[in-house]
Amino acid sequence: MRIMKRCDCIRKLLSVAAAILISLSMTAQKGWYRDKTDPMPVVNPDKTVTFRYYAPGADTVQVNGDFLSEKERPALMKNNGNGLWEFTTSAPVQPEIYTYSYIVDNQKVLDPLNMFVWRNISDLYNIFIIPGERTDNYQIKDVPHGTVSAVWYNSPSLQMNRRMVVYTPAGYEKGRGKYPVLYLLHGMGGDETAWLDFGRAAQILDNLIAQGKAEPMIVVMPNGNPSQEAAPLENSNGYNLPLFYLPKTMDGTFEESFKDIVSYVDKTYRTVRKKSGRAIAGLSMGGFHSLYISANYPELFGAVGLFSPAVSVQEEFKDNNIYRDIDLKWKAQMEKNPPLYWIGIGKVDPLYNDVASLRKKFDLCKYPYTYLESEGSHVWTCWRIYLEEFSQLLFK
Amino acid sequence: MRIMKRCDCIRKLLSVAAAILISLSMTAQKGWYRDKTDPMPVVNPDKTVTFRYYAPGADTVQVNGDFLSEKERPALMKNNGNGLWEFTTSAPVQPEIYTYSYIVDNQKVLDPLNMFVWRNISDLYNIFIIPGERTDNYQIKDVPHGTVSAVWYNSPSLQMNRRMVVYTPAGYEKGRGKYPVLYLLHGMGGDETAWLDFGRAAQILDNLIAQGKAEPMIVVMPNGNPSQEAAPLENSNGYNLPLFYLPKTMDGTFEESFKDIVSYVDKTYRTVRKKSGRAIAGLSMGGFHSLYISANYPELFGAVGLFSPAVSVQEEFKDNNIYRDIDLKWKAQMEKNPPLYWIGIGKVDPLYNDVASLRKKFDLCKYPYTYLESEGSHVWTCWRIYLEEFSQLLFK
């Protein structure tokens, strides 16, 4: 049979690939297709980490990232003489997920040898992981996995179809039972995908649920930018770059429209449709949103999580419906059937003092809340930990 | 009220962002946060496209991508004297989605000024779009959108939990009706996300369904690499780089396990559970899979789409269950209730001759099929068009 002959076609394809390899390869460093299983950067046996970047003509090459302390970064790399710049951390790097990039002659570039890239806000970062207990629940393990869906819903308040990400726990599709819902909000400039990548929300929930530490729950991750239908490339703006500071993010618009999201979720999923079955939490701007949404709709949420929240309202918006009379709203929220109220912030977060003022106010009024003060600043490292902590307290 | 004072916290955040801007900015080119709405590369009024890369110390900078003809690429960029390298296409660029990257002193790098990056196989590319009729259905438009879900299923044949992507059309969640299913398979080295990004499968189906040109259907995009649970970063290998040539991809293993996928889908979704309600199609290796799966299970699929398919079986596997007696299997498939059989290939595809042999065989046996010979080679440009064409013929 002629067409069953030895697979020339595949060989042809392989030789096309080989040609690409050759054209991209060079003597000083590995090309993309050559040693794919070698991770970059290199984690050495003593847990220091080595970075290498090939740039024979560059005057300076630096490596930047959150694995370096603030005073260390960016770190200058050393030219080893054949065009390869190298840097090894001075100490072992602790288990965590880190982001990094290079700066070649003052221009930020990604690592050509690391295909793992996440988008945070409008910027791209390479990532690497140092495995350990801290990162255990951020990894995909051999446990039942929930489903992650990108879903479009109609928002009558915003007169817009909008996209959100929904995590339904393992077993949801097969079962008939009702599930509680955690609404999980991103920070300024982020969007509905932020908690999935950097936040590891699906992995954290998969693992905590499998370990019996968290209740099976639906997690709804909406887009908190009311001017935006969806994340970049996923909206009808097409391939235009998004603005970093989007309009209407902290003027009450999103908070007022939030009922559209709850209404869609309660109509579309098998949810526990009462206060004890709903939680809301968010980071930074999402903490701000969670604070004011939960205060304005005290009968809606049985748990509130503020992760490094923004607290203060800009002068020009402070008379808006959502923000005015906040003391009275808190009183109503806290004095009758108060929610599980959880606040977390890093010791060196620029929002630390604002959160301290909020706590002082709550303390004076004897409003109950749980408080976690962690190491670290205004970063995902903290927010992943806060999600792990907060989600274990919910719906018990 | 002390905590309602003007928002110092946000200003603090903004000044942190500003500090980042300053540290990343430079005189010769725009930094990430400076003019976010300026797309890169620049599409000029005459539809030529200009690329700029800042690399003052480089000896050569080239731009590479599928917007250039094979003989033009990679194109040498010209140093304008202040470290900025520039290239403008010699002619207008036709409407399409294109991929590109730079080569700086022989090293492939991404565009630091373009945040739109897709992964194809194990490699990253920047993308840009020239809007026009051709790309109309690849864009997110103001039409009802389907839901895109990443779903884990159990494969008893492979003894593995595996991930697939499922598109359910707009209205699926609200309705009660049953939907036909298109199984859509990726090529060698690809995975369950390939058809979503480069393939624009969700956008093509959203738009064709909204235009009344395609029937509402579920599209199932499994992972065709039987050794792999899921795409890179989405599997329990964590952050290790994947192999390009994965084992067991074209030895019959995936084809034999395919019943697990159909079984899961028919159990989990409201599907039309008969031959007339199922189609299978794929590109390159996925075309190969579609060819042999449909021939081995002739009662399963009422439509078969081979997009630039690999056809020939490697010598060492030709006696495997799935591949042997293929003539008899085709006879059974084609002579009684034959499927809608569709083949598409580009005129300069390296697999062209293999597909010509397959067609010759089908012609001799008078097996009915539809054939589209397009411009182009073994590229996504073709496969998007084939999906547009094929999906409009289904389930009528």
PDB file of C-alpha atoms in Angstrom, chain B residues 200-352:
ATOM      1  CA  ARG B 200      -9.625  31.297  17.321  1.00  0.00           C
ATOM      2  CA  ALA B 201     -12.091  28.403  17.657  1.00  0.00           C
ATOM      3  CA  ALA B 202     -14.356  30.135  20.195  1.00  0.00           C
ATOM      4  CA  GLN B 203     -14.493  33.363  18.174  1.00  0.00           C
ATOM      5  CA  ILE B 204     -15.090  31.566  14.872  1.00  0.00           C
ATOM      6  CA  LEU B 205     -17.936  29.522  16.346  1.00  0.00           C
ATOM      7  CA  ASP B 206     -19.463  32.472  18.260  1.00  0.00           C
ATOM      8  CA  ASN B 207     -19.515  34.540  15.083  1.00  0.00           C
ATOM      9  CA  LEU B 208     -20.665  31.858  12.639  1.00  0.00           C
ATOM     10  CA  ILE B 209     -23.446  30.783  14.989  1.00  0.00           C
ATOM     11  CA  ALA B 210     -24.541  34.411  15.507  1.00  0.00           C
ATOM     12  CA  GLN B 211     -24.610  34.880  11.712  1.00  0.00           C
ATOM     13  CA  GLY B 212     -26.749  31.765  11.321  1.00  0.00           C
ATOM     14  CA  LYS B 213     -24.016  30.140   9.234  1.00  0.00           C
ATOM     15  CA  ALA B 214     -23.128  27.357  11.673  1.00  0.00           C
ATOM     16  CA  GLU B 215     -25.415  25.302  13.899  1.00  0.00           C
ATOM     17  CA  PRO B 216     -24.995  25.792  17.636  1.00  0.00           C
ATOM     18  CA  MET B 217     -22.606  23.022  18.628  1.00  0.00           C
ATOM     19  CA  ILE B 218     -20.330  21.940  21.439  1.00  0.00           C
ATOM     20  CA  VAL B 219     -16.645  21.896  20.483  1.00  0.00           C
ATOM     21  CA  VAL B 220     -14.416  19.521  22.428  1.00  0.00           C
ATOM     22  CA  MET B 221     -10.668  20.158  22.250  1.00  0.00           C
ATOM     23  CA  PRO B 222      -8.840  17.290  23.931  1.00  0.00           C
ATOM     24  CA  ASN B 223      -5.124  16.889  24.527  1.00  0.00           C
ATOM     25  CA  GLY B 224      -3.839  14.534  21.816  1.00  0.00           C
ATOM     26  CA  ASN B 225      -0.571  13.646  23.552  1.00  0.00           C
ATOM     27  CA  PRO B 226      -1.350  10.475  25.514  1.00  0.00           C
ATOM     28  CA  SER B 227       1.725  10.832  27.720  1.00  0.00           C
ATOM     29  CA  GLN B 228       0.570  14.248  28.905  1.00  0.00           C
ATOM     30  CA  GLU B 229      -2.181  15.013  31.394  1.00  0.00           C
ATOM     31  CA  ALA B 230      -2.483  18.603  30.249  1.00  0.00           C
ATOM     32  CA  ALA B 231      -0.751  21.585  28.689  1.00  0.00           C
ATOM     33  CA  PRO B 232       2.513  22.906  30.168  1.00  0.00           C
ATOM     34  CA  LEU B 233       2.010  24.522  33.588  1.00  0.00           C
ATOM     35  CA  GLU B 234      -1.431  22.914  33.778  1.00  0.00           C
ATOM     36  CA  ASN B 235      -0.150  19.452  34.652  1.00  0.00           C
ATOM     37  CA  SER B 236       1.558  17.837  37.594  1.00  0.00           C
ATOM     38  CA  ASN B 237       4.979  18.171  35.986  1.00  0.00           C
ATOM     39  CA  GLY B 238       4.721  21.705  37.239  1.00  0.00           C
ATOM     40  CA  TYR B 239       7.196  24.152  35.872  1.00  0.00           C
ATOM     41  CA  ASN B 240       9.387  21.787  33.913  1.00  0.00           C
ATOM     42  CA  LEU B 241       9.707  22.499  30.238  1.00  0.00           C
ATOM     43  CA  PRO B 242       7.840  20.032  28.048  1.00  0.00           C
ATOM     44  CA  LEU B 243       9.396  17.913  25.345  1.00  0.00           C
ATOM     45  CA  PHE B 244       8.660  18.905  21.785  1.00  0.00           C
ATOM     46  CA  TYR B 245       8.363  15.354  20.514  1.00  0.00           C
ATOM     47  CA  LEU B 246       6.184  13.640  23.057  1.00  0.00           C
ATOM     48  CA  PRO B 247       6.014   9.839  23.109  1.00  0.00           C
ATOM     49  CA  LYS B 248       3.014   7.806  21.918  1.00  0.00           C
ATOM     50  CA  THR B 249       1.520  10.539  19.799  1.00  0.00           C
ATOM     51  CA  MET B 250       1.136   8.586  16.546  1.00  0.00           C
ATOM     52  CA  ASP B 251       1.323   4.926  17.572  1.00  0.00           C
ATOM     53  CA  GLY B 252      -2.392   4.263  18.037  1.00  0.00           C
ATOM     54  CA  THR B 253      -2.503   4.998  21.771  1.00  0.00           C
ATOM     55  CA  PHE B 254      -4.497   8.225  21.492  1.00  0.00           C
ATOM     56  CA  GLU B 255      -6.867   6.773  18.900  1.00  0.00           C
ATOM     57  CA  GLU B 256      -7.569   3.745  21.116  1.00  0.00           C
ATOM     58  CA  SER B 257      -8.263   5.971  24.102  1.00  0.00           C
ATOM     59  CA  PHE B 258     -10.584   8.296  22.237  1.00  0.00           C
ATOM     60  CA  LYS B 259     -13.714   6.428  23.335  1.00  0.00           C
ATOM     61  CA  ASP B 260     -13.009   7.654  26.885  1.00  0.00           C
ATOM     62  CA  ILE B 261     -13.386  11.227  25.671  1.00  0.00           C
ATOM     63  CA  VAL B 262     -16.627  10.597  23.784  1.00  0.00           C
ATOM     64  CA  SER B 263     -17.980   8.679  26.734  1.00  0.00           C
ATOM     65  CA  TYR B 264     -17.171  11.491  29.178  1.00  0.00           C
ATOM     66  CA  VAL B 265     -18.642  14.139  26.915  1.00  0.00           C
ATOM     67  CA  ASP B 266     -21.847  12.174  26.302  1.00  0.00           C
ATOM     68  CA  LYS B 267     -22.214  11.620  30.056  1.00  0.00           C
ATOM     69  CA  THR B 268     -21.455  15.184  31.084  1.00  0.00           C
ATOM     70  CA  TYR B 269     -23.086  17.381  28.445  1.00  0.00           C
ATOM     71  CA  ARG B 270     -26.494  17.461  26.785  1.00  0.00           C
ATOM     72  CA  THR B 271     -25.316  15.920  23.506  1.00  0.00           C
ATOM     73  CA  VAL B 272     -26.952  14.375  20.461  1.00  0.00           C
ATOM     74  CA  ARG B 273     -25.751  10.842  21.156  1.00  0.00           C
ATOM     75  CA  LYS B 274     -25.661   9.450  17.657  1.00  0.00           C
ATOM     76  CA  LYS B 275     -23.499   9.481  14.548  1.00  0.00           C
ATOM     77  CA  SER B 276     -25.313  12.414  12.959  1.00  0.00           C
ATOM     78  CA  GLY B 277     -24.586  14.486  16.070  1.00  0.00           C
ATOM     79  CA  ARG B 278     -20.810  13.943  16.103  1.00  0.00           C
ATOM     80  CA  ALA B 279     -17.989  15.299  13.949  1.00  0.00           C
ATOM     81  CA  ILE B 280     -14.237  14.911  14.300  1.00  0.00           C
ATOM     82  CA  ALA B 281     -11.569  17.116  12.751  1.00  0.00           C
ATOM     83  CA  GLY B 282      -7.973  18.006  13.335  1.00  0.00           C
ATOM     84  CA  LEU B 283      -4.890  19.629  11.898  1.00  0.00           C
ATOM     85  CA  SER B 284      -1.679  17.832  10.927  1.00  0.00           C
ATOM     86  CA  MET B 285      -1.255  15.127  13.597  1.00  0.00           C
ATOM     87  CA  GLY B 286      -4.842  15.858  14.634  1.00  0.00           C
ATOM     88  CA  GLY B 287      -5.892  15.176  11.028  1.00  0.00           C
ATOM     89  CA  PHE B 288      -4.046  11.866  11.263  1.00  0.00           C
ATOM     90  CA  HIS B 289      -5.878  11.097  14.505  1.00  0.00           C
ATOM     91  CA  SER B 290      -9.221  12.073  12.965  1.00  0.00           C
ATOM     92  CA  LEU B 291      -8.572   9.897   9.929  1.00  0.00           C
ATOM     93  CA  TYR B 292      -7.814   6.748  11.928  1.00  0.00           C
ATOM     94  CA  ILE B 293     -10.288   7.291  14.768  1.00  0.00           C
ATOM     95  CA  SER B 294     -13.148   7.801  12.324  1.00  0.00           C
ATOM     96  CA  ALA B 295     -12.113   4.777  10.220  1.00  0.00           C
ATOM     97  CA  ASN B 296     -11.888   2.531  13.280  1.00  0.00           C
ATOM     98  CA  TYR B 297     -15.191   3.704  14.759  1.00  0.00           C
ATOM     99  CA  PRO B 298     -17.298   4.281  11.630  1.00  0.00           C
ATOM    100  CA  GLU B 299     -20.545   4.398  13.578  1.00  0.00           C
ATOM    101  CA  LEU B 300     -19.338   7.211  15.798  1.00  0.00           C
ATOM    102  CA  PHE B 301     -18.808  10.192  13.491  1.00  0.00           C
ATOM    103  CA  GLY B 302     -21.104  11.625  10.852  1.00  0.00           C
ATOM    104  CA  ALA B 303     -18.492  14.102   9.659  1.00  0.00           C
ATOM    105  CA  VAL B 304     -14.704  13.989   9.364  1.00  0.00           C
ATOM    106  CA  GLY B 305     -12.404  16.948   8.701  1.00  0.00           C
ATOM    107  CA  LEU B 306      -8.757  16.469   7.773  1.00  0.00           C
ATOM    108  CA  PHE B 307      -6.887  19.792   7.905  1.00  0.00           C
ATOM    109  CA  SER B 308      -3.407  19.437   6.335  1.00  0.00           C
ATOM    110  CA  PRO B 309      -3.400  15.924   7.727  1.00  0.00           C
ATOM    111  CA  ALA B 310      -0.481  13.627   8.250  1.00  0.00           C
ATOM    112  CA  VAL B 311      -1.541  10.389   6.577  1.00  0.00           C
ATOM    113  CA  SER B 312       1.228   7.804   6.593  1.00  0.00           C
ATOM    114  CA  VAL B 313       1.918   5.507   9.510  1.00  0.00           C
ATOM    115  CA  GLN B 314       5.464   4.902  10.671  1.00  0.00           C
ATOM    116  CA  GLU B 315       6.760   1.441   9.788  1.00  0.00           C
ATOM    117  CA  GLU B 316       7.126   0.284  13.370  1.00  0.00           C
ATOM    118  CA  PHE B 317       3.469   0.998  14.175  1.00  0.00           C
ATOM    119  CA  LYS B 318       1.751  -0.162  11.016  1.00  0.00           C
ATOM    120  CA  ASP B 319       0.604  -3.465  12.477  1.00  0.00           C
ATOM    121  CA  ASN B 320      -1.003  -1.803  15.487  1.00  0.00           C
ATOM    122  CA  ASN B 321      -4.738  -2.416  15.791  1.00  0.00           C
ATOM    123  CA  ILE B 322      -5.674   1.098  14.837  1.00  0.00           C
ATOM    124  CA  TYR B 323      -3.628   1.210  11.631  1.00  0.00           C
ATOM    125  CA  ARG B 324      -3.851  -2.275  10.164  1.00  0.00           C
ATOM    126  CA  ASP B 325      -6.403  -3.185   7.504  1.00  0.00           C
ATOM    127  CA  ILE B 326      -7.092   0.472   6.872  1.00  0.00           C
ATOM    128  CA  ASP B 327      -8.432  -0.293   3.372  1.00  0.00           C
ATOM    129  CA  LEU B 328     -11.069  -2.571   4.789  1.00  0.00           C
ATOM    130  CA  LYS B 329     -11.920  -0.011   7.444  1.00  0.00           C
ATOM    131  CA  TRP B 330     -12.339   2.743   4.857  1.00  0.00           C
ATOM    132  CA  LYS B 331     -14.538   0.459   2.807  1.00  0.00           C
ATOM    133  CA  ALA B 332     -16.781  -0.106   5.817  1.00  0.00           C
ATOM    134  CA  GLN B 333     -16.768   3.575   6.664  1.00  0.00           C
ATOM    135  CA  MET B 334     -17.466   4.808   3.156  1.00  0.00           C
ATOM    136  CA  GLU B 335     -19.803   2.286   1.627  1.00  0.00           C
ATOM    137  CA  LYS B 336     -22.616   2.363   4.147  1.00  0.00           C
ATOM    138  CA  ASN B 337     -23.884   5.706   5.392  1.00  0.00           C
ATOM    139  CA  PRO B 338     -20.619   7.532   4.639  1.00  0.00           C
ATOM    140  CA  PRO B 339     -19.729  10.565   6.701  1.00  0.00           C
ATOM    141  CA  LEU B 340     -19.384  14.078   5.358  1.00  0.00           C
ATOM    142  CA  TYR B 341     -15.684  13.732   4.573  1.00  0.00           C
ATOM    143  CA  TRP B 342     -13.710  16.961   4.177  1.00  0.00           C
ATOM    144  CA  ILE B 343     -10.046  17.426   3.278  1.00  0.00           C
ATOM    145  CA  GLY B 344      -8.161  20.714   3.121  1.00  0.00           C
ATOM    146  CA  ILE B 345      -4.502  21.394   2.376  1.00  0.00           C
ATOM    147  CA  GLY B 346      -2.287  24.258   1.277  1.00  0.00           C
ATOM    148  CA  LYS B 347      -0.656  24.171  -2.123  1.00  0.00           C
ATOM    149  CA  VAL B 348       2.866  24.317  -0.724  1.00  0.00           C
ATOM    150  CA  ASP B 349       2.298  22.192   2.374  1.00  0.00           C
ATOM    151  CA  PRO B 350       5.089  19.597   2.851  1.00  0.00           C
ATOM    152  CA  LEU B 351       2.305  17.045   3.354  1.00  0.00           C
ATOM    153  CA  TYR B 352       0.732  17.880  -0.004  1.00  0.00           C
TER     154      TYR B 352
END
